[in-house]
Amino acid sequence: MAATRSTADLSLATLVVLLAGVLLWLAYGVVRGDIAIVAANAATAGLVGLTLSLKKKNG
């Protein structure tokens, strides 16, 4: 992706499922009040969201 700026090799379905799972873990961390779970999954959700937005922009 970085060298070609193409996200064609990334599966949209896989990214969406990954984001859903990460958001569920984030919710679990919030319910438990565990800052480590919240921080890790918030960062991961942000990165997956960025990847999804790049996929939408660059195809």
mmCIF file of C-alpha atoms in Angstrom:
data_model
loop_
_atom_site.group_PDB
_atom_site.id
_atom_site.type_symbol
_atom_site.label_atom_id
_atom_site.label_comp_id
_atom_site.label_asym_id
_atom_site.label_seq_id
_atom_site.Cartn_x
_atom_site.Cartn_y
_atom_site.Cartn_z
ATOM 1 C CA MET A 1 0.000 0.000 0.000
ATOM 2 C CA ALA A 2 2.716 2.526 0.888
ATOM 3 C CA ALA A 3 4.845 1.961 -2.184
ATOM 4 C CA THR A 4 2.025 1.912 -4.734
ATOM 5 C CA ARG A 5 -0.601 3.982 -2.867
ATOM 6 C CA SER A 6 -3.105 1.327 -3.893
ATOM 7 C CA THR A 7 -5.439 -0.390 -1.475
ATOM 8 C CA ALA A 8 -6.752 -2.821 -4.072
ATOM 9 C CA ASP A 9 -5.119 -5.764 -2.291
ATOM 10 C CA LEU A 10 -6.923 -5.030 0.975
ATOM 11 C CA SER A 11 -10.276 -6.735 1.483
ATOM 12 C CA LEU A 12 -13.078 -4.330 2.377
ATOM 13 C CA ALA A 13 -15.018 -7.090 4.141
ATOM 14 C CA THR A 14 -12.017 -8.043 6.263
ATOM 15 C CA LEU A 15 -11.395 -4.436 7.285
ATOM 16 C CA VAL A 16 -15.044 -3.937 8.230
ATOM 17 C CA VAL A 17 -15.105 -7.138 10.308
ATOM 18 C CA LEU A 18 -11.818 -6.160 11.970
ATOM 19 C CA LEU A 19 -13.205 -2.718 12.819
ATOM 20 C CA ALA A 20 -16.380 -4.254 14.257
ATOM 21 C CA GLY A 21 -14.353 -6.589 16.457
ATOM 22 C CA VAL A 22 -12.099 -3.803 17.659
ATOM 23 C CA LEU A 23 -15.099 -1.617 18.479
ATOM 24 C CA LEU A 24 -16.621 -4.467 20.502
ATOM 25 C CA TRP A 25 -13.368 -4.832 22.452
ATOM 26 C CA LEU A 26 -13.337 -1.073 22.956
ATOM 27 C CA ALA A 27 -16.853 -1.217 24.386
ATOM 28 C CA TYR A 28 -15.801 -4.094 26.647
ATOM 29 C CA GLY A 29 -12.867 -2.044 27.911
ATOM 30 C CA VAL A 30 -15.142 0.904 28.644
ATOM 31 C CA VAL A 31 -17.593 -1.318 30.546
ATOM 32 C CA ARG A 32 -14.748 -2.829 32.585
ATOM 33 C CA GLY A 33 -13.101 0.541 33.078
ATOM 34 C CA ASP A 34 -9.793 -0.880 31.863
ATOM 35 C CA ILE A 35 -7.753 1.955 30.381
ATOM 36 C CA ALA A 36 -5.251 -0.407 28.720
ATOM 37 C CA ILE A 37 -7.976 -2.169 26.723
ATOM 38 C CA VAL A 38 -9.606 1.142 25.838
ATOM 39 C CA ALA A 39 -6.353 2.781 24.730
ATOM 40 C CA ALA A 40 -5.149 -0.141 22.630
ATOM 41 C CA ASN A 41 -8.452 -0.617 20.872
ATOM 42 C CA ALA A 42 -9.059 3.091 20.360
ATOM 43 C CA ALA A 43 -5.695 3.365 18.621
ATOM 44 C CA THR A 44 -6.399 0.274 16.528
ATOM 45 C CA ALA A 45 -9.878 1.526 15.593
ATOM 46 C CA GLY A 46 -8.350 4.814 14.467
ATOM 47 C CA LEU A 47 -5.790 3.067 12.284
ATOM 48 C CA VAL A 48 -8.333 0.695 10.762
ATOM 49 C CA GLY A 49 -10.644 3.654 10.151
ATOM 50 C CA LEU A 50 -7.808 5.485 8.422
ATOM 51 C CA THR A 51 -7.126 2.428 6.287
ATOM 52 C CA LEU A 52 -10.806 2.205 5.349
ATOM 53 C CA SER A 53 -10.879 5.871 4.382
ATOM 54 C CA LEU A 54 -7.768 5.399 2.224
ATOM 55 C CA LYS A 55 -9.391 2.380 0.589
ATOM 56 C CA LYS A 56 -12.465 4.452 -0.210
ATOM 57 C CA LYS A 57 -10.346 7.303 -1.609
ATOM 58 C CA ASN A 58 -7.764 5.275 -3.547
ATOM 59 C CA GLY A 59 -9.733 2.172 -4.404
#
